[in-house]
mmCIF file of C-alpha atoms and ligand atoms in Angstrom:
data_model
loop_
_atom_site.group_PDB
_atom_site.id
_atom_site.type_symbol
_atom_site.label_atom_id
_atom_site.label_comp_id
_atom_site.label_asym_id
_atom_site.label_seq_id
_atom_site.Cartn_x
_atom_site.Cartn_y
_atom_site.Cartn_z
ATOM 1 C CA MET J 1 -96.240 -17.215 88.354
ATOM 2 C CA ARG J 2 -95.908 -20.977 88.834
ATOM 3 C CA VAL J 3 -92.150 -21.530 89.052
ATOM 4 C CA LEU J 4 -90.262 -24.814 88.673
ATOM 5 C CA VAL J 5 -87.220 -24.709 90.982
ATOM 6 C CA SER J 6 -84.613 -27.286 90.014
ATOM 7 C CA GLY J 7 -82.347 -28.144 92.933
ATOM 8 C CA GLY J 8 -85.005 -26.617 95.180
ATOM 9 C CA ALA J 9 -84.020 -28.848 98.121
ATOM 10 C CA GLY J 10 -80.485 -27.490 98.059
ATOM 11 C CA TYR J 11 -78.939 -24.675 100.060
ATOM 12 C CA ILE J 12 -79.672 -21.710 97.774
ATOM 13 C CA GLY J 13 -82.676 -23.402 96.172
ATOM 14 C CA SER J 14 -84.504 -23.928 99.479
ATOM 15 C CA HIS J 15 -84.021 -20.309 100.545
ATOM 16 C CA THR J 16 -85.238 -19.152 97.121
ATOM 17 C CA VAL J 17 -88.326 -21.409 97.333
ATOM 18 C CA LEU J 18 -89.276 -19.596 100.548
ATOM 19 C CA ALA J 19 -88.655 -16.149 99.017
ATOM 20 C CA LEU J 20 -90.779 -17.038 95.949
ATOM 21 C CA ILE J 21 -93.699 -18.147 98.146
ATOM 22 C CA GLU J 22 -93.410 -14.998 100.252
ATOM 23 C CA ALA J 23 -93.472 -12.939 97.001
ATOM 24 C CA GLY J 24 -96.784 -14.602 96.080
ATOM 25 C CA HIS J 25 -95.584 -17.142 93.519
ATOM 26 C CA ASP J 26 -96.552 -20.803 93.295
ATOM 27 C CA ILE J 27 -93.685 -23.258 93.176
ATOM 28 C CA LEU J 28 -92.886 -26.882 92.432
ATOM 29 C CA VAL J 29 -89.493 -28.480 93.063
ATOM 30 C CA VAL J 30 -87.491 -31.029 91.120
ATOM 31 C CA ASP J 31 -84.478 -32.471 92.904
ATOM 32 C CA ASP J 32 -82.620 -35.787 92.659
ATOM 33 C CA PHE J 33 -81.538 -35.454 96.318
ATOM 34 C CA SER J 34 -77.949 -36.347 95.391
ATOM 35 C CA ASN J 35 -76.767 -33.385 97.466
ATOM 36 C CA ALA J 36 -79.794 -32.575 99.632
ATOM 37 C CA LYS J 37 -81.851 -34.274 102.362
ATOM 38 C CA PRO J 38 -85.650 -34.806 102.033
ATOM 39 C CA THR J 39 -85.953 -33.299 105.536
ATOM 40 C CA VAL J 40 -85.557 -29.870 103.955
ATOM 41 C CA VAL J 41 -89.004 -30.146 102.352
ATOM 42 C CA GLY J 42 -90.763 -30.542 105.693
ATOM 43 C CA ARG J 43 -88.834 -27.574 107.090
ATOM 44 C CA LEU J 44 -89.913 -25.456 104.095
ATOM 45 C CA GLU J 45 -93.566 -26.511 104.533
ATOM 46 C CA ALA J 46 -93.408 -25.587 108.219
ATOM 47 C CA LEU J 47 -91.848 -22.191 107.428
ATOM 48 C CA SER J 48 -94.177 -21.368 104.516
ATOM 49 C CA GLY J 49 -97.387 -23.003 105.746
ATOM 50 C CA ARG J 50 -97.767 -24.358 102.231
ATOM 51 C CA HIS J 51 -97.523 -27.802 100.611
ATOM 52 C CA ILE J 52 -94.315 -28.012 98.528
ATOM 53 C CA PRO J 53 -94.807 -30.324 95.522
ATOM 54 C CA VAL J 54 -91.563 -32.235 94.925
ATOM 55 C CA HIS J 55 -90.614 -34.381 91.917
ATOM 56 C CA ALA J 56 -87.592 -36.545 92.730
ATOM 57 C CA PHE J 57 -85.701 -37.461 89.574
ATOM 58 C CA ASP J 58 -82.512 -36.719 87.641
ATOM 59 C CA LEU J 59 -82.956 -33.866 85.186
ATOM 60 C CA THR J 60 -80.556 -35.478 82.718
ATOM 61 C CA ASP J 61 -83.471 -37.900 82.050
ATOM 62 C CA ALA J 62 -85.012 -36.006 79.136
ATOM 63 C CA ASP J 63 -88.177 -38.147 79.058
ATOM 64 C CA LYS J 64 -88.979 -37.583 82.741
ATOM 65 C CA THR J 65 -88.218 -33.890 82.366
ATOM 66 C CA SER J 66 -90.485 -33.547 79.337
ATOM 67 C CA HIS J 67 -93.216 -35.541 81.104
ATOM 68 C CA LEU J 68 -93.080 -33.078 84.014
ATOM 69 C CA PHE J 69 -93.847 -30.230 81.602
ATOM 70 C CA ASP J 70 -96.644 -32.330 80.034
ATOM 71 C CA THR J 71 -98.358 -32.819 83.379
ATOM 72 C CA GLU J 72 -97.650 -29.592 85.310
ATOM 73 C CA THR J 73 -98.391 -25.902 84.662
ATOM 74 C CA ILE J 74 -95.009 -24.142 84.557
ATOM 75 C CA ASP J 75 -94.619 -20.422 83.764
ATOM 76 C CA ALA J 76 -90.908 -20.073 84.560
ATOM 77 C CA VAL J 77 -87.883 -22.059 85.699
ATOM 78 C CA ILE J 78 -85.119 -21.284 88.188
ATOM 79 C CA HIS J 79 -82.305 -23.750 87.523
ATOM 80 C CA PHE J 80 -80.055 -24.448 90.513
ATOM 81 C CA ALA J 81 -79.545 -28.193 90.037
ATOM 82 C CA GLY J 82 -75.938 -29.115 89.342
ATOM 83 C CA TYR J 83 -72.742 -30.441 90.873
ATOM 84 C CA LYS J 84 -70.676 -27.635 92.342
ATOM 85 C CA ALA J 85 -67.545 -28.847 94.106
ATOM 86 C CA VAL J 86 -64.451 -27.437 92.409
ATOM 87 C CA GLY J 87 -62.058 -30.099 93.700
ATOM 88 C CA GLU J 88 -64.425 -32.966 92.860
ATOM 89 C CA SER J 89 -64.843 -31.585 89.338
ATOM 90 C CA VAL J 90 -61.093 -31.930 88.753
ATOM 91 C CA ALA J 91 -61.261 -35.600 89.784
ATOM 92 C CA LYS J 92 -64.530 -36.375 87.916
ATOM 93 C CA PRO J 93 -64.734 -34.038 84.902
ATOM 94 C CA LEU J 94 -66.957 -36.301 82.785
ATOM 95 C CA SER J 95 -69.597 -36.588 85.544
ATOM 96 C CA TYR J 96 -69.605 -32.797 85.875
ATOM 97 C CA TYR J 97 -70.007 -32.162 82.143
ATOM 98 C CA GLU J 98 -72.617 -34.902 81.728
ATOM 99 C CA ASN J 99 -74.686 -33.835 84.734
ATOM 100 C CA ASN J 100 -74.451 -30.050 84.577
ATOM 101 C CA LEU J 101 -74.761 -29.671 80.801
ATOM 102 C CA GLY J 102 -77.104 -32.653 80.360
ATOM 103 C CA SER J 103 -79.621 -31.293 82.883
ATOM 104 C CA THR J 104 -79.625 -27.939 81.117
ATOM 105 C CA PHE J 105 -80.089 -29.551 77.709
ATOM 106 C CA SER J 106 -83.122 -31.566 78.830
ATOM 107 C CA LEU J 107 -84.612 -28.649 80.788
ATOM 108 C CA VAL J 108 -84.307 -26.126 77.937
ATOM 109 C CA ARG J 109 -85.588 -28.646 75.388
ATOM 110 C CA ALA J 110 -88.658 -29.293 77.544
ATOM 111 C CA MET J 111 -89.176 -25.550 77.988
ATOM 112 C CA GLN J 112 -89.053 -24.980 74.215
ATOM 113 C CA ARG J 113 -91.432 -27.860 73.590
ATOM 114 C CA HIS J 114 -93.956 -26.361 76.009
ATOM 115 C CA GLY J 115 -93.580 -22.660 75.226
ATOM 116 C CA VAL J 116 -91.921 -21.765 78.533
ATOM 117 C CA HIS J 117 -89.607 -18.799 77.896
ATOM 118 C CA LYS J 118 -88.509 -17.535 81.335
ATOM 119 C CA LEU J 119 -85.385 -19.092 82.865
ATOM 120 C CA VAL J 120 -83.206 -17.870 85.729
ATOM 121 C CA PHE J 121 -79.867 -19.683 85.628
ATOM 122 C CA SER J 122 -77.618 -20.187 88.640
ATOM 123 C CA SER J 123 -74.190 -19.135 87.405
ATOM 124 C CA SER J 124 -71.163 -18.148 89.444
ATOM 125 C CA ALA J 125 -68.352 -15.629 89.826
ATOM 126 C CA THR J 126 -66.139 -18.545 88.948
ATOM 127 C CA VAL J 127 -66.782 -17.666 85.275
ATOM 128 C CA TYR J 128 -64.496 -14.649 85.768
ATOM 129 C CA GLY J 129 -61.620 -17.081 86.033
ATOM 130 C CA THR J 130 -58.726 -15.502 87.884
ATOM 131 C CA ASP J 131 -59.913 -11.922 87.248
ATOM 132 C CA GLN J 132 -62.570 -11.686 89.971
ATOM 133 C CA ALA J 133 -61.804 -8.329 91.583
ATOM 134 C CA ALA J 134 -64.555 -5.704 91.091
ATOM 135 C CA ALA J 135 -65.880 -7.912 88.322
ATOM 136 C CA THR J 136 -68.338 -6.395 85.853
ATOM 137 C CA GLU J 137 -70.639 -8.503 83.670
ATOM 138 C CA ASP J 138 -68.941 -7.502 80.410
ATOM 139 C CA ARG J 139 -65.665 -9.219 81.309
ATOM 140 C CA PRO J 140 -64.671 -12.208 79.182
ATOM 141 C CA THR J 141 -65.453 -15.528 80.839
ATOM 142 C CA PHE J 142 -63.142 -18.475 81.333
ATOM 143 C CA ALA J 143 -62.493 -21.064 83.976
ATOM 144 C CA THR J 144 -59.645 -22.770 85.801
ATOM 145 C CA ASN J 145 -61.465 -26.013 86.643
ATOM 146 C CA PRO J 146 -64.110 -28.298 85.078
ATOM 147 C CA TYR J 147 -66.850 -27.039 87.445
ATOM 148 C CA GLY J 148 -66.162 -23.483 86.326
ATOM 149 C CA TRP J 149 -66.100 -24.573 82.670
ATOM 150 C CA THR J 150 -69.556 -26.138 83.060
ATOM 151 C CA LYS J 151 -70.835 -22.713 84.148
ATOM 152 C CA VAL J 152 -69.009 -20.899 81.313
ATOM 153 C CA MET J 153 -70.394 -23.413 78.814
ATOM 154 C CA GLN J 154 -73.967 -23.355 80.166
ATOM 155 C CA GLU J 155 -73.954 -19.562 79.930
ATOM 156 C CA GLN J 156 -72.760 -19.772 76.318
ATOM 157 C CA ILE J 157 -75.374 -22.413 75.468
ATOM 158 C CA LEU J 158 -78.102 -20.178 76.912
ATOM 159 C CA ARG J 159 -76.820 -17.118 75.029
ATOM 160 C CA ASP J 160 -76.830 -19.096 71.770
ATOM 161 C CA VAL J 161 -80.339 -20.486 72.427
ATOM 162 C CA ALA J 162 -81.576 -16.950 73.172
ATOM 163 C CA ALA J 163 -79.973 -15.657 69.953
ATOM 164 C CA ALA J 164 -81.817 -18.345 67.979
ATOM 165 C CA ASP J 165 -85.130 -17.802 69.801
ATOM 166 C CA PRO J 166 -85.659 -14.097 70.653
ATOM 167 C CA ASP J 167 -88.784 -14.984 72.648
ATOM 168 C CA SER J 168 -86.363 -16.356 75.278
ATOM 169 C CA ARG J 169 -86.171 -14.442 78.537
ATOM 170 C CA PHE J 170 -83.057 -15.755 80.308
ATOM 171 C CA ALA J 171 -81.312 -14.315 83.377
ATOM 172 C CA LEU J 172 -77.739 -15.467 84.058
ATOM 173 C CA LEU J 173 -76.997 -14.761 87.730
ATOM 174 C CA ARG J 174 -73.342 -14.778 88.775
ATOM 175 C CA TYR J 175 -73.121 -15.211 92.532
ATOM 176 C CA PHE J 176 -70.029 -14.629 94.583
ATOM 177 C CA ASN J 177 -69.814 -16.420 97.940
ATOM 178 C CA PRO J 178 -73.227 -17.420 99.334
ATOM 179 C CA VAL J 179 -73.298 -17.789 103.137
ATOM 180 C CA GLY J 180 -75.733 -17.471 106.033
ATOM 181 C CA ALA J 181 -79.092 -19.085 106.741
ATOM 182 C CA HIS J 182 -82.761 -18.231 107.156
ATOM 183 C CA PRO J 183 -83.149 -16.297 110.462
ATOM 184 C CA SER J 184 -85.359 -19.087 111.873
ATOM 185 C CA GLY J 185 -82.294 -21.336 111.967
ATOM 186 C CA THR J 186 -84.345 -24.244 110.594
ATOM 187 C CA ILE J 187 -82.825 -24.266 107.072
ATOM 188 C CA GLY J 188 -79.196 -23.649 106.171
ATOM 189 C CA GLU J 189 -76.065 -24.930 104.454
ATOM 190 C CA ASP J 190 -75.459 -28.612 105.138
ATOM 191 C CA PRO J 191 -72.372 -29.883 103.247
ATOM 192 C CA SER J 192 -72.555 -33.647 102.766
ATOM 193 C CA ASP J 193 -68.877 -34.167 103.576
ATOM 194 C CA VAL J 194 -65.970 -32.195 105.005
ATOM 195 C CA PRO J 195 -66.856 -28.602 104.013
ATOM 196 C CA ASN J 196 -64.787 -27.154 101.179
ATOM 197 C CA ASN J 197 -66.094 -23.671 101.867
ATOM 198 C CA LEU J 198 -64.936 -21.343 104.605
ATOM 199 C CA MET J 199 -68.168 -20.425 106.387
ATOM 200 C CA PRO J 200 -69.528 -23.936 106.968
ATOM 201 C CA TYR J 201 -66.083 -25.064 108.080
ATOM 202 C CA ILE J 202 -65.869 -22.280 110.672
ATOM 203 C CA ALA J 203 -69.411 -23.139 111.811
ATOM 204 C CA GLN J 204 -68.434 -26.772 112.315
ATOM 205 C CA VAL J 205 -65.370 -25.723 114.340
ATOM 206 C CA ALA J 206 -67.633 -23.542 116.491
ATOM 207 C CA VAL J 207 -70.079 -26.390 117.128
ATOM 208 C CA GLY J 208 -67.250 -28.807 117.941
ATOM 209 C CA ARG J 209 -67.383 -31.022 114.851
ATOM 210 C CA ARG J 210 -63.943 -29.843 113.593
ATOM 211 C CA GLU J 211 -60.838 -29.241 115.696
ATOM 212 C CA LYS J 212 -59.685 -25.954 114.148
ATOM 213 C CA LEU J 213 -59.816 -23.860 111.004
ATOM 214 C CA GLN J 214 -56.935 -24.141 108.559
ATOM 215 C CA VAL J 215 -56.321 -20.734 106.981
ATOM 216 C CA PHE J 216 -55.079 -21.377 103.456
ATOM 217 C CA GLY J 217 -52.266 -18.860 103.294
ATOM 218 C CA ASP J 218 -51.662 -15.421 104.804
ATOM 219 C CA ASP J 219 -49.187 -14.122 102.243
ATOM 220 C CA TYR J 220 -51.631 -12.752 99.651
ATOM 221 C CA ASP J 221 -51.537 -9.091 98.673
ATOM 222 C CA THR J 222 -54.649 -8.280 100.728
ATOM 223 C CA VAL J 223 -55.617 -6.322 103.855
ATOM 224 C CA ASP J 224 -54.228 -8.990 106.209
ATOM 225 C CA GLY J 225 -52.631 -11.454 103.800
ATOM 226 C CA THR J 226 -55.580 -13.859 103.778
ATOM 227 C CA GLY J 227 -58.002 -14.414 100.892
ATOM 228 C CA VAL J 228 -60.685 -11.795 100.281
ATOM 229 C CA ARG J 229 -64.156 -12.745 99.043
ATOM 230 C CA ASP J 230 -67.567 -11.119 98.489
ATOM 231 C CA TYR J 231 -69.768 -12.997 100.967
ATOM 232 C CA ILE J 232 -73.463 -12.568 100.210
ATOM 233 C CA HIS J 233 -76.232 -13.590 102.614
ATOM 234 C CA VAL J 234 -78.363 -16.359 101.114
ATOM 235 C CA GLU J 235 -81.486 -14.341 101.983
ATOM 236 C CA ASP J 236 -80.198 -11.415 99.872
ATOM 237 C CA LEU J 237 -79.288 -13.909 97.152
ATOM 238 C CA ALA J 238 -82.797 -15.412 97.212
ATOM 239 C CA ALA J 239 -84.303 -11.927 96.936
ATOM 240 C CA GLY J 240 -82.049 -11.328 93.940
ATOM 241 C CA HIS J 241 -83.535 -14.379 92.204
ATOM 242 C CA VAL J 242 -87.083 -13.156 92.799
ATOM 243 C CA ALA J 243 -86.122 -9.713 91.462
ATOM 244 C CA ALA J 244 -84.478 -11.262 88.379
ATOM 245 C CA LEU J 245 -87.478 -13.516 87.713
ATOM 246 C CA GLU J 246 -89.853 -10.573 87.888
ATOM 247 C CA ALA J 247 -87.530 -8.486 85.669
ATOM 248 C CA LEU J 248 -87.982 -11.149 82.961
ATOM 249 C CA GLU J 249 -91.642 -10.124 82.748
ATOM 250 C CA ARG J 250 -90.574 -6.556 81.841
ATOM 251 C CA THR J 251 -87.448 -6.892 79.725
ATOM 252 C CA GLU J 252 -87.240 -7.094 75.942
ATOM 253 C CA GLU J 253 -83.752 -8.661 76.180
ATOM 254 C CA PRO J 254 -83.607 -12.383 75.301
ATOM 255 C CA VAL J 255 -80.722 -12.820 77.777
ATOM 256 C CA SER J 256 -79.502 -10.659 80.707
ATOM 257 C CA THR J 257 -76.501 -11.139 82.982
ATOM 258 C CA TRP J 258 -76.286 -9.858 86.557
ATOM 259 C CA ASN J 259 -73.697 -10.107 89.337
ATOM 260 C CA LEU J 260 -75.245 -10.814 92.721
ATOM 261 C CA GLY J 261 -72.829 -9.650 95.399
ATOM 262 C CA THR J 262 -72.314 -6.938 98.002
ATOM 263 C CA GLY J 263 -69.439 -5.266 96.144
ATOM 264 C CA ARG J 264 -67.362 -5.493 99.334
ATOM 265 C CA GLY J 265 -64.538 -7.912 100.173
ATOM 266 C CA THR J 266 -64.009 -9.671 103.500
ATOM 267 C CA SER J 267 -60.832 -11.558 104.418
ATOM 268 C CA VAL J 268 -60.662 -15.016 105.967
ATOM 269 C CA LEU J 269 -59.541 -13.624 109.316
ATOM 270 C CA GLU J 270 -62.173 -10.857 109.229
ATOM 271 C CA LEU J 271 -64.859 -13.500 108.700
ATOM 272 C CA LEU J 272 -63.412 -15.693 111.451
ATOM 273 C CA HIS J 273 -63.439 -12.801 113.919
ATOM 274 C CA ALA J 274 -66.999 -11.879 112.922
ATOM 275 C CA PHE J 275 -68.011 -15.468 113.641
ATOM 276 C CA GLU J 276 -66.252 -15.298 117.024
ATOM 277 C CA ARG J 277 -68.426 -12.275 117.837
ATOM 278 C CA ALA J 278 -71.520 -14.327 116.947
ATOM 279 C CA VAL J 279 -70.412 -17.261 119.111
ATOM 280 C CA GLY J 280 -69.003 -15.131 121.926
ATOM 281 C CA ARG J 281 -65.639 -16.895 122.135
ATOM 282 C CA GLU J 282 -62.374 -17.293 120.227
ATOM 283 C CA LEU J 283 -62.118 -20.088 117.666
ATOM 284 C CA PRO J 284 -58.897 -22.064 117.034
ATOM 285 C CA TYR J 285 -57.093 -21.755 113.704
ATOM 286 C CA GLU J 286 -53.690 -22.278 112.153
ATOM 287 C CA VAL J 287 -52.207 -20.769 109.021
ATOM 288 C CA VAL J 288 -51.148 -23.390 106.478
ATOM 289 C CA ALA J 289 -50.065 -23.346 102.814
ATOM 290 C CA ARG J 290 -52.186 -21.699 100.121
ATOM 291 C CA ARG J 291 -54.860 -23.886 98.468
ATOM 292 C CA ALA J 292 -54.143 -24.606 94.795
ATOM 293 C CA GLY J 293 -56.318 -22.584 92.461
ATOM 294 C CA ASP J 294 -57.307 -19.874 94.942
ATOM 295 C CA VAL J 295 -57.256 -16.245 93.848
ATOM 296 C CA ALA J 296 -56.221 -13.491 96.286
ATOM 297 C CA ALA J 297 -59.373 -11.405 95.932
ATOM 298 C CA SER J 298 -62.842 -11.883 94.444
ATOM 299 C CA TYR J 299 -65.649 -9.356 94.819
ATOM 300 C CA ALA J 300 -68.465 -8.085 92.618
ATOM 301 C CA ASP J 301 -69.355 -4.821 91.020
ATOM 302 C CA PRO J 302 -73.114 -5.232 91.615
ATOM 303 C CA SER J 303 -74.122 -1.853 90.171
ATOM 304 C CA LYS J 304 -75.851 -3.352 87.102
ATOM 305 C CA ALA J 305 -78.129 -5.547 89.254
ATOM 306 C CA ASN J 306 -78.695 -2.663 91.669
ATOM 307 C CA ALA J 307 -79.810 -0.396 88.802
ATOM 308 C CA GLU J 308 -81.713 -2.854 86.590
ATOM 309 C CA LEU J 309 -83.285 -5.103 89.243
ATOM 310 C CA GLY J 310 -83.922 -2.489 91.904
ATOM 311 C CA TRP J 311 -82.154 -4.987 94.194
ATOM 312 C CA ARG J 312 -79.240 -4.602 96.590
ATOM 313 C CA THR J 313 -77.844 -6.597 99.503
ATOM 314 C CA VAL J 314 -78.885 -5.482 102.986
ATOM 315 C CA LYS J 315 -77.406 -8.112 105.328
ATOM 316 C CA THR J 316 -74.081 -7.441 107.070
ATOM 317 C CA VAL J 317 -71.214 -9.885 107.624
ATOM 318 C CA ASP J 318 -72.160 -10.006 111.313
ATOM 319 C CA GLU J 319 -75.721 -10.986 110.377
ATOM 320 C CA MET J 320 -74.351 -13.629 108.001
ATOM 321 C CA CYS J 321 -72.372 -15.115 110.907
ATOM 322 C CA ALA J 322 -75.175 -14.794 113.473
ATOM 323 C CA ASP J 323 -77.669 -16.519 111.151
ATOM 324 C CA THR J 324 -75.170 -19.252 110.250
ATOM 325 C CA TRP J 325 -74.420 -19.836 113.936
ATOM 326 C CA ARG J 326 -78.154 -20.065 114.823
ATOM 327 C CA TRP J 327 -78.636 -22.708 112.081
ATOM 328 C CA GLN J 328 -75.501 -24.663 113.051
ATOM 329 C CA SER J 329 -76.080 -24.553 116.816
ATOM 330 C CA GLN J 330 -79.705 -25.672 116.362
ATOM 331 C CA ASN J 331 -78.619 -28.390 113.882
ATOM 332 C CA PRO J 332 -75.124 -29.518 115.009
ATOM 333 C CA ASP J 333 -75.175 -32.448 112.571
ATOM 334 C CA GLY J 334 -77.081 -30.654 109.822
ATOM 335 C CA TYR J 335 -80.386 -32.037 108.584
ATOM 336 C CA PRO J 336 -81.432 -35.411 110.014
ATOM 337 C CA ASP J 337 -81.739 -38.243 107.468
HETATM 338 C C1 LIG Q 1 -63.091 -18.686 100.585
HETATM 339 C C2 LIG Q 1 -61.772 -18.227 101.182
HETATM 340 C C3 LIG Q 1 -59.982 -19.790 100.869
HETATM 341 C C4 LIG Q 1 -61.759 -22.917 103.416
HETATM 342 C C5 LIG Q 1 -65.906 -21.441 96.072
HETATM 343 C C6 LIG Q 1 -65.980 -21.923 94.673
HETATM 344 C C7 LIG Q 1 -66.839 -21.009 93.862
HETATM 345 C C8 LIG Q 1 -68.186 -20.841 94.530
HETATM 346 C C9 LIG Q 1 -68.055 -20.403 95.968
HETATM 347 C C10 LIG Q 1 -69.797 -22.282 93.463
HETATM 348 C C11 LIG Q 1 -60.578 -18.510 100.273
HETATM 349 C C12 LIG Q 1 -60.310 -19.642 102.351
HETATM 350 C C13 LIG Q 1 -61.532 -21.754 102.700
HETATM 351 C C14 LIG Q 1 -60.916 -23.240 104.518
HETATM 352 C C15 LIG Q 1 -59.682 -21.214 104.137
HETATM 353 N N1 LIG Q 1 -68.909 -22.059 94.460
HETATM 354 N N2 LIG Q 1 -60.521 -20.913 103.065
HETATM 355 N N3 LIG Q 1 -59.909 -22.368 104.826
HETATM 356 O O1 LIG Q 1 -63.018 -20.743 96.918
HETATM 357 O O2 LIG Q 1 -63.944 -18.379 97.096
HETATM 358 O O3 LIG Q 1 -65.341 -20.169 96.098
HETATM 359 O O4 LIG Q 1 -67.201 -21.367 96.630
HETATM 360 O O5 LIG Q 1 -70.128 -21.526 92.587
HETATM 361 O O6 LIG Q 1 -67.003 -21.584 92.588
HETATM 362 O O7 LIG Q 1 -64.668 -21.865 94.137
HETATM 363 O O8 LIG Q 1 -64.899 -20.189 98.536
HETATM 364 O O9 LIG Q 1 -65.302 -20.729 100.886
HETATM 365 O O10 LIG Q 1 -63.824 -22.290 99.512
HETATM 366 O O11 LIG Q 1 -62.942 -20.046 100.170
HETATM 367 O O12 LIG Q 1 -58.754 -20.442 104.452
HETATM 368 O O13 LIG Q 1 -61.058 -24.293 105.199
HETATM 369 O O14 LIG Q 1 -61.537 -18.936 102.394
HETATM 370 O O15 LIG Q 1 -58.588 -19.863 100.657
HETATM 371 O O16 LIG Q 1 -59.655 -17.446 100.437
HETATM 372 P P1 LIG Q 1 -64.170 -19.844 97.148
HETATM 373 P P2 LIG Q 1 -64.262 -20.898 99.818
#
């Protein structure tokens, strides 16, 4: 299929572009580069040996989005593009609603206008609100921050569109905590500012860009008191998107929802020690107060995706750390401008 990947220059998008090419699909990318560097495209072309067509514009521009569908052959869409920083969403709610919902409105309208029915949507475990332990897809969804609400709302919009147009073939993918990097070490996670997320922060401590890790609380009711999460290797996540896209060719369901996770939890200190094994030395940290809004434990029940997609994660936490370290040590300052 020829697949439009929105946000294809981003962390998960770039790894999925590679997986789609390796699975024999053609791709084109749309990205506004508000949270990605153009350097990624060259890295992807080097890794894939293919030209990567890129359209650089903001998907909330409905005319440009519709024009793209007028001029390009598109069989399916994987929609990653969106703002995704929880803290930032609290400070700038209107920007988050305008951008995340607006891009989905213009994308789905263009799809309908051009008879494109297959859409894989990048959702998040954040839609489980504070009830994220062993989460199954039938749980009610809610959020505790504007970013999470944009995901809850986009899912609802897509369910309502699918109910009105049964020819729709939508996959809502709820990821847990994406980490890791392509084993080549040439593409990876490159936060534009101080990393909010644990893995890139640890990686930046290891490479000397940050002094030490702050562990946000060790008094949770977990294995060692620190927060537990379901870390999923971005390569496994990318494979999950390819599996979901191909499932849309088979299913009769207008909309399907799948958790993409390992089903296993890892604590902050367990991840830190796994990273120390990858680096071969101890890394400095200090325990500080809990971060507002954090839950104690979040991990998937991935059995529905395992059964219906014929997909499961294969990468271990040690591989997640080794691949992250290879990317970070080869690119201490992330992608060059
Ligand atoms: C993981 C654990 C922290 C940083 C977020 C978003 C979620 C999704 C994935 C988009 C927690 C602890 C972290 C640090 C720490 N994003 N931690 N020190 O919060 O589970 O999920 O990213 O969909 O929507 O909320 O990920 O990596 O921020 O935190 O101790 O410097 O690491 O308390 O227990 P989180 P995270």
